[in-house]
Each structure stands twice: as structure tokens, then as C-alpha cells.
mmCIF file of C-alpha atoms in Angstrom:
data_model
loop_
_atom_site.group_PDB
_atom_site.id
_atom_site.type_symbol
_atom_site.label_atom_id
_atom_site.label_comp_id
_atom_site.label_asym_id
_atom_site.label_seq_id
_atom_site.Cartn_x
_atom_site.Cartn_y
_atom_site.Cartn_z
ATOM 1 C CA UNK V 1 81.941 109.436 114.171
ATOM 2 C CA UNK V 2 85.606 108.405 112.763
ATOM 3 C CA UNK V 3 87.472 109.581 109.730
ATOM 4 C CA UNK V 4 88.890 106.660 109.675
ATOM 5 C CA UNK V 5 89.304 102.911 111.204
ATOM 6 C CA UNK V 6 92.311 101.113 111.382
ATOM 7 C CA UNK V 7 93.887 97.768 112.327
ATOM 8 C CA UNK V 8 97.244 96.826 112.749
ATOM 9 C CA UNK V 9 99.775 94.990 115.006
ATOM 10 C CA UNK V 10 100.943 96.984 118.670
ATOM 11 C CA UNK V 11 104.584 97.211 119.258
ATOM 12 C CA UNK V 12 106.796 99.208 122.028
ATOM 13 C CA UNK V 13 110.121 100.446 119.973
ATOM 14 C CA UNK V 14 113.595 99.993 121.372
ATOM 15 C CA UNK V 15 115.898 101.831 119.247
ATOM 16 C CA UNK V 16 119.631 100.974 118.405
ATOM 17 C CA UNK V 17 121.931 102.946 116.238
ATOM 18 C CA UNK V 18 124.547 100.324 115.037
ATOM 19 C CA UNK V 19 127.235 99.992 112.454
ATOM 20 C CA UNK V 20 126.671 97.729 109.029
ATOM 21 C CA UNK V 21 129.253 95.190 110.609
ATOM 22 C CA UNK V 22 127.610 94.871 113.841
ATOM 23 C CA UNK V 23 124.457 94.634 112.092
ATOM 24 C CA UNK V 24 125.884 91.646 109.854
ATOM 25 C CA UNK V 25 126.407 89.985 113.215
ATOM 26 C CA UNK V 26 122.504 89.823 113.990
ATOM 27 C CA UNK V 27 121.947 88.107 110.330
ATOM 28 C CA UNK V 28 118.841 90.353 110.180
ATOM 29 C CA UNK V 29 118.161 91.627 106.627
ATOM 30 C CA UNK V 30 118.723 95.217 105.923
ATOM 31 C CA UNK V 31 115.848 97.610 105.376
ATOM 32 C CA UNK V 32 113.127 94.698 106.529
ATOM 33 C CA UNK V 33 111.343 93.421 109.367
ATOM 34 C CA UNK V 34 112.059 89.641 110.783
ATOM 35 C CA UNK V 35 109.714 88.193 113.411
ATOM 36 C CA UNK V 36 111.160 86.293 116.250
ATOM 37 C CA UNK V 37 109.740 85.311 119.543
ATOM 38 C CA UNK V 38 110.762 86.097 122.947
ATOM 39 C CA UNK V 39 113.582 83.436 123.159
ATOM 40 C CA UNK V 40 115.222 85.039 119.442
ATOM 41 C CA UNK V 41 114.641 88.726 120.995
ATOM 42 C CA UNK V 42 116.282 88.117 123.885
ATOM 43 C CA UNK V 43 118.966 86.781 122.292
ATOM 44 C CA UNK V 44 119.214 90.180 119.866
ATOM 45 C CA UNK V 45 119.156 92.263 123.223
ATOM 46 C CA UNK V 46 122.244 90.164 124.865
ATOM 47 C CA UNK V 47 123.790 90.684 122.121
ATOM 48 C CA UNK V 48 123.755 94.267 122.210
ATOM 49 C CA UNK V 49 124.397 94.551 125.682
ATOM 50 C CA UNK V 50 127.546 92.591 125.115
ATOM 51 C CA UNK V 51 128.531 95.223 121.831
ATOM 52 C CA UNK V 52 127.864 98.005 124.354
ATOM 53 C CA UNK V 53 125.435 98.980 122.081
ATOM 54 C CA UNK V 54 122.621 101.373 123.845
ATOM 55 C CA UNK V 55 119.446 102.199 122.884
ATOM 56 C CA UNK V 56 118.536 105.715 121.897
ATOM 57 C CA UNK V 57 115.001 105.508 122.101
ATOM 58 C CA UNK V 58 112.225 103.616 123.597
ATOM 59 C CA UNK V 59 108.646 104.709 122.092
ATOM 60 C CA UNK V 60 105.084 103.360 120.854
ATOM 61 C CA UNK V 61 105.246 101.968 117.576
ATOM 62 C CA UNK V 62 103.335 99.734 115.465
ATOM 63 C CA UNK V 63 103.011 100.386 110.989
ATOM 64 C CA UNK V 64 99.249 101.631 111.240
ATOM 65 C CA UNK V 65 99.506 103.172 115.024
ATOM 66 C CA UNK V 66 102.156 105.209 113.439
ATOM 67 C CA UNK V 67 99.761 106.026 110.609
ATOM 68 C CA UNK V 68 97.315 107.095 112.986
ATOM 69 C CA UNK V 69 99.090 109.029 115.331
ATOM 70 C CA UNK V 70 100.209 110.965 112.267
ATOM 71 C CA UNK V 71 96.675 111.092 110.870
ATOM 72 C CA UNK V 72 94.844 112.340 114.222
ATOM 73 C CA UNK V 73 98.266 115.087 115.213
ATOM 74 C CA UNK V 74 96.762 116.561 111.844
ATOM 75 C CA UNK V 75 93.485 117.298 112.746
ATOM 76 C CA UNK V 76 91.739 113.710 111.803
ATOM 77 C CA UNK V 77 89.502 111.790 113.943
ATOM 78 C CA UNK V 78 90.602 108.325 113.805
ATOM 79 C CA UNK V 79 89.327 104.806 115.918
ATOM 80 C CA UNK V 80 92.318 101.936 116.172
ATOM 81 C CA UNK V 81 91.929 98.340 116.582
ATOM 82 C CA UNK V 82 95.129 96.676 118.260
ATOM 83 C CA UNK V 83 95.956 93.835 120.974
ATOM 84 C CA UNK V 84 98.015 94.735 123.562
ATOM 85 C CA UNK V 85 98.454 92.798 127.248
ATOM 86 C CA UNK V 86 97.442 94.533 130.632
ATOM 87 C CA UNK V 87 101.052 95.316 131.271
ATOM 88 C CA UNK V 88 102.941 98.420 132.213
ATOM 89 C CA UNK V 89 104.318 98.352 128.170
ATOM 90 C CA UNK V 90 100.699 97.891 126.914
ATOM 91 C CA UNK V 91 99.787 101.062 129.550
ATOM 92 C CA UNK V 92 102.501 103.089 128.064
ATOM 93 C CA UNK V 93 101.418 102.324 124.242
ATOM 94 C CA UNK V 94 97.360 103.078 124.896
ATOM 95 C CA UNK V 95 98.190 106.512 126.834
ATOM 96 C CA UNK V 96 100.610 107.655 124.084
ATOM 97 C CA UNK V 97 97.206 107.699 121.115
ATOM 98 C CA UNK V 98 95.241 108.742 123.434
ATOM 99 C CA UNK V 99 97.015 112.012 123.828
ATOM 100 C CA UNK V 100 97.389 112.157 120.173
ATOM 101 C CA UNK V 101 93.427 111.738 119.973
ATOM 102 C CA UNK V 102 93.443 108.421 118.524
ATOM 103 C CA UNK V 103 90.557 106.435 120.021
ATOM 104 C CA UNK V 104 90.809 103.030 120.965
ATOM 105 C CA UNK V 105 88.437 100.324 122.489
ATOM 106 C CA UNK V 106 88.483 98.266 125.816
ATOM 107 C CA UNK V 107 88.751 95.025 123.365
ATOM 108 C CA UNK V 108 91.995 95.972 122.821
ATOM 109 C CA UNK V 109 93.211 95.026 125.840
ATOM 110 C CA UNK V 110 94.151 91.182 126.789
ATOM 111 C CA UNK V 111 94.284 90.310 130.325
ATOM 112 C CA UNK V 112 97.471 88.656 131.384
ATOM 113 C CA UNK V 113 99.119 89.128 127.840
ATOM 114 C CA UNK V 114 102.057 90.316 127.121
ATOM 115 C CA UNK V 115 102.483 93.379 124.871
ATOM 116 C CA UNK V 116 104.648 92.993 121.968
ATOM 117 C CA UNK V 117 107.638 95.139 121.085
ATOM 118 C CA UNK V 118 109.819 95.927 117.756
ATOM 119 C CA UNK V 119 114.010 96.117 118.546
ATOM 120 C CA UNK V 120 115.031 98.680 115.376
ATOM 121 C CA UNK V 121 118.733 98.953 114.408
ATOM 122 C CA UNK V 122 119.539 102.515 112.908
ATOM 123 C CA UNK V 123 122.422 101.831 110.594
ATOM 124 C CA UNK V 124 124.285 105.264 109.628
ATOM 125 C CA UNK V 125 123.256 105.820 106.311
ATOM 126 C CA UNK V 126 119.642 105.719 108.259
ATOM 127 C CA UNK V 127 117.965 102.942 107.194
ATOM 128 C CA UNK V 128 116.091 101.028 109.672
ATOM 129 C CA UNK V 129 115.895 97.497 109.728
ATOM 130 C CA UNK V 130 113.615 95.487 112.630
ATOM 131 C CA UNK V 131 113.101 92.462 114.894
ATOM 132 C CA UNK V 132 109.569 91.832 115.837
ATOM 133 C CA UNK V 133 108.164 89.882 118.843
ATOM 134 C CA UNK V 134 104.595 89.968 117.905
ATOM 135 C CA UNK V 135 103.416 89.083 121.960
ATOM 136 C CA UNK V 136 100.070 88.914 122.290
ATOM 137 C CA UNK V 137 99.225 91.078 119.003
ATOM 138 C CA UNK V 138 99.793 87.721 117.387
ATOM 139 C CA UNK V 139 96.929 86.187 118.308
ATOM 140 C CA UNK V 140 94.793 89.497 117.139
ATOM 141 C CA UNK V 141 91.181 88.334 116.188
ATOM 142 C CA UNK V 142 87.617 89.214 115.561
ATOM 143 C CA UNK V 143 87.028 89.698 119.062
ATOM 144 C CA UNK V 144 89.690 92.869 119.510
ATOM 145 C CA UNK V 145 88.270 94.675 116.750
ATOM 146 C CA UNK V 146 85.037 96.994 117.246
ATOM 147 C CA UNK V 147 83.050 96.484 114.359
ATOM 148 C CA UNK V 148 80.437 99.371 115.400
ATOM 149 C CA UNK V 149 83.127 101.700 115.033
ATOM 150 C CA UNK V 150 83.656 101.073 111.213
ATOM 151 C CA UNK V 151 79.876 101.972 110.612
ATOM 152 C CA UNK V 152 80.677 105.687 110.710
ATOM 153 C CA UNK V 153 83.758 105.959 109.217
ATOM 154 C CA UNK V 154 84.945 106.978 105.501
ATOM 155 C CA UNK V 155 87.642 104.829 105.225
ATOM 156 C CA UNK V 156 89.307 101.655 106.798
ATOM 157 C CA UNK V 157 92.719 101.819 107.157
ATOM 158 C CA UNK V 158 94.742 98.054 107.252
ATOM 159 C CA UNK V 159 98.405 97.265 107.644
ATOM 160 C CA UNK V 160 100.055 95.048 105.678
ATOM 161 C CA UNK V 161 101.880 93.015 108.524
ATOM 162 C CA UNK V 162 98.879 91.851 109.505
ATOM 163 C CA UNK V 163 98.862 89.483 106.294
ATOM 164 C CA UNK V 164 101.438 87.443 108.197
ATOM 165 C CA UNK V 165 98.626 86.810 110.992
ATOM 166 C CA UNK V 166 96.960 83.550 110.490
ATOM 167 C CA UNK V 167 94.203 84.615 113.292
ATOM 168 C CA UNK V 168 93.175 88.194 112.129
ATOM 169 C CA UNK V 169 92.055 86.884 108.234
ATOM 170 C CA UNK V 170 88.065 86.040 109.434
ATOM 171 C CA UNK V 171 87.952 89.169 110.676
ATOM 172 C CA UNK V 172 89.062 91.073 107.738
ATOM 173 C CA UNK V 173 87.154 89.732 105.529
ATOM 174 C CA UNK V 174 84.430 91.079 107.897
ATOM 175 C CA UNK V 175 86.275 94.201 107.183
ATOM 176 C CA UNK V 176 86.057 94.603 104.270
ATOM 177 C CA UNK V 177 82.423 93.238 104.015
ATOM 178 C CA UNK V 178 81.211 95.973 106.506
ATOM 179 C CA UNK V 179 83.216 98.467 104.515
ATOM 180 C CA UNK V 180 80.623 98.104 101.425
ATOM 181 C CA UNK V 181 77.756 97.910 103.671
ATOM 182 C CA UNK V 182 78.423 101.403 105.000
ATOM 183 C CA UNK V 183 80.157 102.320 101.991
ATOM 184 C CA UNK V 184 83.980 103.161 103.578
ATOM 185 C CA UNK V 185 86.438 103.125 101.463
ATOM 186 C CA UNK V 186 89.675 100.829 102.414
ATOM 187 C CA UNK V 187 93.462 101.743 102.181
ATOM 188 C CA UNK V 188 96.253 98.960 102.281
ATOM 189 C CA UNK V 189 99.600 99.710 103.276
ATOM 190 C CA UNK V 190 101.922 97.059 102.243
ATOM 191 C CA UNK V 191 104.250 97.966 104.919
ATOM 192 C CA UNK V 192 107.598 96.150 104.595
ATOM 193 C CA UNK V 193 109.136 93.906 101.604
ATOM 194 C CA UNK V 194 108.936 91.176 103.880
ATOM 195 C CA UNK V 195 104.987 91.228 103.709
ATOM 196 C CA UNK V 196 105.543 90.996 100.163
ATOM 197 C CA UNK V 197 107.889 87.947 99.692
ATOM 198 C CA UNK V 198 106.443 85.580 102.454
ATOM 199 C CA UNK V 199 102.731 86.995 103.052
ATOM 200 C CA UNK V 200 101.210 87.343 99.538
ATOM 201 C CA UNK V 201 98.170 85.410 100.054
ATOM 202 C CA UNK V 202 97.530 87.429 102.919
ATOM 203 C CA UNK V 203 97.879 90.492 101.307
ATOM 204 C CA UNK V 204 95.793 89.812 98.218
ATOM 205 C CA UNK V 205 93.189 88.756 100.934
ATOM 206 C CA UNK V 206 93.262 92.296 102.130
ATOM 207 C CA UNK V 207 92.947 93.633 98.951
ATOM 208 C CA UNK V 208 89.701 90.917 97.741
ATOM 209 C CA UNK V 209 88.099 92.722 94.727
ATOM 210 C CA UNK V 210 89.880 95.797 94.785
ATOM 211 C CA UNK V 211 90.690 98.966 97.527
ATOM 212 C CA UNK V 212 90.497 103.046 97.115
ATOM 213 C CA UNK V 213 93.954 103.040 97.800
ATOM 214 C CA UNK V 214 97.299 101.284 98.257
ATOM 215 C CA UNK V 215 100.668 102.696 99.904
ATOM 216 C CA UNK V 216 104.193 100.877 99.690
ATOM 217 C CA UNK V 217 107.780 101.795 98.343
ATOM 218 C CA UNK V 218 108.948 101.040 95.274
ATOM 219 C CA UNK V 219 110.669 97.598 96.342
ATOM 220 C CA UNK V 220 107.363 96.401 97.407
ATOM 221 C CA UNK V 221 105.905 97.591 94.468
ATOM 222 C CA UNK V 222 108.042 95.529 92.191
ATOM 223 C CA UNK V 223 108.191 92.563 94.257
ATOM 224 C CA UNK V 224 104.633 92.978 94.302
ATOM 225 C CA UNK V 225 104.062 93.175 90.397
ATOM 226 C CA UNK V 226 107.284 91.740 89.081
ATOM 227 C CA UNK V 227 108.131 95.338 87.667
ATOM 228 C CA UNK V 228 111.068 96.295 87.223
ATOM 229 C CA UNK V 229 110.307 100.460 87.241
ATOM 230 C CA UNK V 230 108.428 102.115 89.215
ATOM 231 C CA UNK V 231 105.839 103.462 87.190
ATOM 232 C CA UNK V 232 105.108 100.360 85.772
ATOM 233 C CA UNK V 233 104.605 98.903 88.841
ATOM 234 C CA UNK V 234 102.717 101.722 90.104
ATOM 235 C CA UNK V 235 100.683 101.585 86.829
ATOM 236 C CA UNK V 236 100.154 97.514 87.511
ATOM 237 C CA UNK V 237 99.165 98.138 91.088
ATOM 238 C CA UNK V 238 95.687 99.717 89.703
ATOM 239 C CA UNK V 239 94.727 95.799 88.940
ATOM 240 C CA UNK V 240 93.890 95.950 92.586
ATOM 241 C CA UNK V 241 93.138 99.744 93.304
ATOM 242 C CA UNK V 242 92.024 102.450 92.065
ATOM 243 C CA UNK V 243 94.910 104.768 93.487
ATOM 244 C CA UNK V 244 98.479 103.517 94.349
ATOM 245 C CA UNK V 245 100.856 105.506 95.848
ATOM 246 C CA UNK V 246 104.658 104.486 95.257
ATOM 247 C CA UNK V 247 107.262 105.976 97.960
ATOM 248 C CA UNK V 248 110.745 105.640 96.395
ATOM 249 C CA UNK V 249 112.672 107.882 98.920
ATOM 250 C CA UNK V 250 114.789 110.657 97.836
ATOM 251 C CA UNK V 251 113.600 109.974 94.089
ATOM 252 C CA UNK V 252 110.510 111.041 95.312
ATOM 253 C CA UNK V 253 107.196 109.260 94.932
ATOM 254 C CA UNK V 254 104.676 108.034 92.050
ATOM 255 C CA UNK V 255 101.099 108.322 92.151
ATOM 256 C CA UNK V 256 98.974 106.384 90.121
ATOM 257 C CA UNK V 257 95.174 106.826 89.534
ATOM 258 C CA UNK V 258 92.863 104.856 87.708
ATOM 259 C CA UNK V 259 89.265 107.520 86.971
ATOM 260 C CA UNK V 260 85.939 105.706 88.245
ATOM 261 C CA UNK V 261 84.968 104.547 84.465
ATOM 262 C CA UNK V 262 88.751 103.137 84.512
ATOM 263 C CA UNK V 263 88.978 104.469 81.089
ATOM 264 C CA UNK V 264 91.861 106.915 82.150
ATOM 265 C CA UNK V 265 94.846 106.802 83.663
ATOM 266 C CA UNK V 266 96.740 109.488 85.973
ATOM 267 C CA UNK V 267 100.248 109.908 86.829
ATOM 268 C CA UNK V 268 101.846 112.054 89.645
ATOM 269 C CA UNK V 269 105.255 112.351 90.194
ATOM 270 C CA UNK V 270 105.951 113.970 93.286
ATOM 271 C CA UNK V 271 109.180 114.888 94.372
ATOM 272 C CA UNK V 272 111.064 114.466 98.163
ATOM 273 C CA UNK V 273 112.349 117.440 99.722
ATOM 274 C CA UNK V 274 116.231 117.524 100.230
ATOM 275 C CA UNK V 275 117.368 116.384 103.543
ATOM 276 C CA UNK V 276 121.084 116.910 104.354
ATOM 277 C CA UNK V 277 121.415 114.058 106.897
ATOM 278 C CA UNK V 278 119.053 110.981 107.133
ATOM 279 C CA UNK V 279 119.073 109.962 111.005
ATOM 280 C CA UNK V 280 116.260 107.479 110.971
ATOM 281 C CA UNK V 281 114.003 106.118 108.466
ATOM 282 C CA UNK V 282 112.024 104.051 110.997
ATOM 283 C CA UNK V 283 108.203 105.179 110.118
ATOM 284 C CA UNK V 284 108.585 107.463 107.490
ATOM 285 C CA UNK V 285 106.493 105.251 105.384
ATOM 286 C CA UNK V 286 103.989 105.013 107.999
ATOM 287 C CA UNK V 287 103.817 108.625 108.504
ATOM 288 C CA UNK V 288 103.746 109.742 104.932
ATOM 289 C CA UNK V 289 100.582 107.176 104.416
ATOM 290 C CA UNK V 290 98.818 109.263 107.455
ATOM 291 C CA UNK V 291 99.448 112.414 105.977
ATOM 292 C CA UNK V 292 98.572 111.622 102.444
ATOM 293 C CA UNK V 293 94.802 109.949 103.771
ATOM 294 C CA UNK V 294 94.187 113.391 106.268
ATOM 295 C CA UNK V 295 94.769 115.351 103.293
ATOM 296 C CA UNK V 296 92.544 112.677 100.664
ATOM 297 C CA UNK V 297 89.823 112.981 103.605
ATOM 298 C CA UNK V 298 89.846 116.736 103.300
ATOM 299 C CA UNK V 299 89.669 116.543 99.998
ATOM 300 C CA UNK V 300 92.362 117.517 98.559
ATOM 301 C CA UNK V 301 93.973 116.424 95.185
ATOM 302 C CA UNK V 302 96.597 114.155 94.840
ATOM 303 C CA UNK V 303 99.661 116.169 94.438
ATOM 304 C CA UNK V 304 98.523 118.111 97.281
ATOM 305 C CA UNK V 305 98.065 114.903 99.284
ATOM 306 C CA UNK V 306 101.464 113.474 98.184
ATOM 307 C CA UNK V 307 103.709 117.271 99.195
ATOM 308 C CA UNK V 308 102.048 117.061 102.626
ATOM 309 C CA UNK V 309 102.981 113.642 103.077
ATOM 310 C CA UNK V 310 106.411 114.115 101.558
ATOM 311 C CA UNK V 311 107.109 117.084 103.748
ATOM 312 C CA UNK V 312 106.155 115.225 106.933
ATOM 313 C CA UNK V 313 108.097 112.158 106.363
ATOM 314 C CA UNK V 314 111.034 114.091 105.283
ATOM 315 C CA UNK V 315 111.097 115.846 108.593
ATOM 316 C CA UNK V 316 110.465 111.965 110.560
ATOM 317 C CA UNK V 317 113.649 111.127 108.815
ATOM 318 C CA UNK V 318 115.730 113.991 110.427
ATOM 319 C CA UNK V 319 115.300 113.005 114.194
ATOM 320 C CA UNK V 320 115.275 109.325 116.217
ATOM 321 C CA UNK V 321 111.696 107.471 116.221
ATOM 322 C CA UNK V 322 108.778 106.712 114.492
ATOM 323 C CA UNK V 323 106.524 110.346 115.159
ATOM 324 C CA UNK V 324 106.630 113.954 115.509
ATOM 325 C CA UNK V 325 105.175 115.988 118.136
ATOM 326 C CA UNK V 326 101.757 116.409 117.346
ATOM 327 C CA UNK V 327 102.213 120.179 116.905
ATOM 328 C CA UNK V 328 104.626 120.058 114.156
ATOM 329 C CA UNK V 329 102.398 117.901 112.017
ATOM 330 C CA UNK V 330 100.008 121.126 112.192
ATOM 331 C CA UNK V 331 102.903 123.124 111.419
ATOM 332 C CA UNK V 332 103.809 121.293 108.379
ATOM 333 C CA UNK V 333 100.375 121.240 107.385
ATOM 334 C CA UNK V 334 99.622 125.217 107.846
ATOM 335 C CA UNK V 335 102.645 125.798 105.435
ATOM 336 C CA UNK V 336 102.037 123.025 102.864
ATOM 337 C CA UNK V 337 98.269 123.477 102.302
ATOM 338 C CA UNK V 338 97.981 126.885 102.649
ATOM 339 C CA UNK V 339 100.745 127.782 99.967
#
């Protein structure tokens, strides 16, 4: 029925485009994600309003609803497991996958609770770093995910964020149990360096035994393995999968792939097309990991799967927001994949 299953926190974007000093002032950390609740968001927003600093862009976000959205604007049929409250925000979010042709369920929705949203300062170099109020996607649990929709699928999808979610843990290691029943295969973004150096338990819970396939950039990656180069931590990733895919911007990424009897090793270096002026990083990671799995589940090899997903997030990077319009994903794909 699906391609693919995913679960993953459900945020509304506000976008900001600020300079390095005013984004000093926030004490956020460059290039990662902070959570805060309403109270610290609020607080963010003020100040802001105060810089006369506007947003450029208010849109549906979220690591693996970005991932999706990428995933079903190619062609793919995927299912996505979220919490978001019955509120105008939460309205917003559902409509925009559902006009991509990502599926949801009714369990998604929370009465009374309040969906959550992600502010994201644009410095001018384009790196994107983010304040999260989780709202209700913090208490995601068992009961928001459809489990009947994993039955079908060929792979579950999980972001890494989600490791920071106390509540959501029982219910992926239901995941993952259902995924060997019916034999889907499970990817694991690792999202954001921040998963990596306060969430590591979490993570590796994600990961139990060992998944198909893991996506991060190469700071996770070494924070991850304690490498200090990225093939080597690419190359120590396959500990916990059999395919790890290493983003390290414009150097391009590594792909590493461990054959089924493990007694070979593969390694792709793929390289980043040039892109003159960097607007906006925001998603490229999530974009690149929904172009690289449409392409794995159309079986394609991995250099093929890692120039689509290159070529997409190089565009994402070129414009404000997380996603491009759905018919520009088929555009990229038509000229990568048919060459």
C-alpha cells in the first residue's frame, strides 16, 4: 500500500534571515536545533520584533515531513505518523502533505493541542540554525502512530529528533519489531548534531541491531563515531547499518556500503553541484534523504541515488524554506535519471 512509513515530530516554520551578531544575541548555537517551550519562544519572537527583524517565510516543516514531502513530489507513495493539535496551524500543516500525496491518519490529530512550530534564523552565509517548541508533538506516542500502515510498506522511515522524545521510545521499538515481521526495511536520519551530543541513547535505540540505511552530515557522523574524517566515520557507521550515507555539503557526500555477507566494503564519493549563492540550508538534509530513498525504492544504485539527491538539495539551498514545488522534484528527476 505505502513505499514507505515514517515518523517524526510536526512543526509550522517561521523563517528569519538575521545577521551573525544578532544571532549571537539569541545564544542559540549555529547550524543546530535548541528546544524551548512556549515561554523561551516567545521570548525569541519579542526579540525579533524589537530587532525589526521580519520573517520571510511561514511554511510546514518538520525533519521527516520534509523527507516525505520530497519523497511523495517524486512519484513515491508514502504514509506519515505525526501529532499535531486541532488548531488552525495543525489545519495548515495536514492540508500542505496532503496535496503533496503524503497520507496521514486521523490519530494524528490531538484534540485541544496545540501544534508545535520551529522559529529558523537564516544567517547570510545560509546556514540555518533553529528553535523548537515541540507543542503537542512532544507527547507523540503509540497511540498516534498507525501500525496497520507499516504492514505494507518496504521501508520505515524514522527521524532522529525523535530520540529526544521520552514518550515515542515504546512505540519504536514496536517499530522496528513490526518492521521484521513484514520484512520493511528501516532508514534513520540522524537529523541535527544536537541529536547526537544529548540524545545518543535514543538514537542507538532507533538503530537496535542494525538498519538498511542511515543519513546524517559529516559532523554527526564524527560526533557519532568519534572520527575524525569522513570516510572513516562513514566506514564506522556500517557497525550499525548496512548503508550510511554521509552529507558533507559542498565537499559533496560519502556513501558507504557494507555487501549482505559483510565481507565487502563499498565506497561512493559523490560530488555537490556548484551553487553560486547559498540562501537557505534549512531542509536540505531532509530533502536529499527523500530523494536518495525514492530513487533506492526504484531501484536504483547508489551513485544514482546519491546525484538525484544531491541535485535536489542543491536546488532547496537556492530559495527560502524547507521544499520545492512538487513539480520541480519531477523535473530534477526526469533530467538526473534519465541521463
Amino acid at each position: 500500500m505505502y513505499d514507505v512509513m515514517a515518523i517524526g515530530n510536526a512543526l509550522v516554520d517561521h523563517e528569519y534571515v538575521l545577521s551573525d551578531a544578532a544571532l549571537e544575541e539569541t545564544e542559540l548555537t549555529k547550524g543546530n536545533m535548541t528546544l524551548a517551550d512556549i515561554e523561551e519562544q516567545q521570548q525569541l519572537l519579542a526579540y525579533f520584533k524589537l530587532a525589526e527583524i521580519k520573517p520571510t517565510k511561514h511554511a510546514s516543516g518538520g525533519s521527516a515531513a520534509n523527507t516525505m514531502y520530497t519523497f511523495a513530489s517524486l512519484g513515491g507513495k508514502p504514509f506519515y505518523a505525526c501529532r499535531v493539535g486541532d488548531d488552525i496551524q495543525g489545519q495548515f500543516y495536514l492540508k500542505d502533505l496532503h496535496e503533496a500525496g503524503v497520507v496521514t491518519s486521523e490519530k494524528s490529530i490531538h484534540t485541544n493541542g496545540v501544534t508545535g512550530s520551529c522559529v529558523v534564523a537564516v544567517t547570510k552565509d545560509g546556514e540555518r540554525t533553529m528553535q523548537t517548541y515541540l507543542g503537542t508533538s512532544s507527547d507523540i506516542a503509540a497511540d498516534n502512530v498507525d501500525f496497520d500502515a507499516l504492514v505494507h510498506a518496504d521501508w520505515l522511515y524514522i527521524e532522529g529528533y525523535l530520540a529526544m522524545s521520552e514518550s515515542i521510545q515504546p512505540a519504536m521499538t514496536q517499530l522496528r519489531q513490526q518492521a521484521g515481521i513484514h520484512n520493511a526495511k528501516i532508514a534513520v536520519s540522524f537529523a541535527d548534531p544536537a541529536v547526537v551530543k544529548f540524545a545518543k541513547d535514543g538514537l542507538l535505540n532507533m538503530l537496535g541491531n542494525k538498519v538498511a540505511v542511515i543519513f546524517c552530515n559529516s559532523e554527526e557522523a564524527k560526533l557519532f563515531t568519534d572520527k575524525k574524517q569522513v570516510k572513516a566515520a562513514a566506514r564506522a557507521l556500517l557497525e550499525y547499518c548496512q548503508t550510511a550515507v554521509v552529507t558533507d555539503g559542498a565537499k559533496g557526500a560519502v556513501i558507504a556500503h557494507k555487501s549482505n555477507n559483510e565481507s565487502e566494503i563499498e565506497i561512493y564519493d559523490v560530488a555537490t553541484p556548484v551553487v553560486a549563492n547559498v540562501i537557505d540550508t534549512n531542509g536540505a538534509g531532509d530533502n536529499y534523504a527523500g530523494a536518495f530513498l525514492y530513487a533506492l525504492s526504484q531501484q536504483y544504485s547508489l551513485p544514482e541515488c546519491g546525484r538525484l539527491a544531491s541535485e535536489v538539495s542543491a536546488q532547496v539551498i537556492q530559495q527560502f524554506g524547507p521544499r520545492l514545488i512538487s513539480q520541480d522534484y519531477r523535473d530534477i528527476a526526469q533530467r538526473v535519471l534519465s541521463a
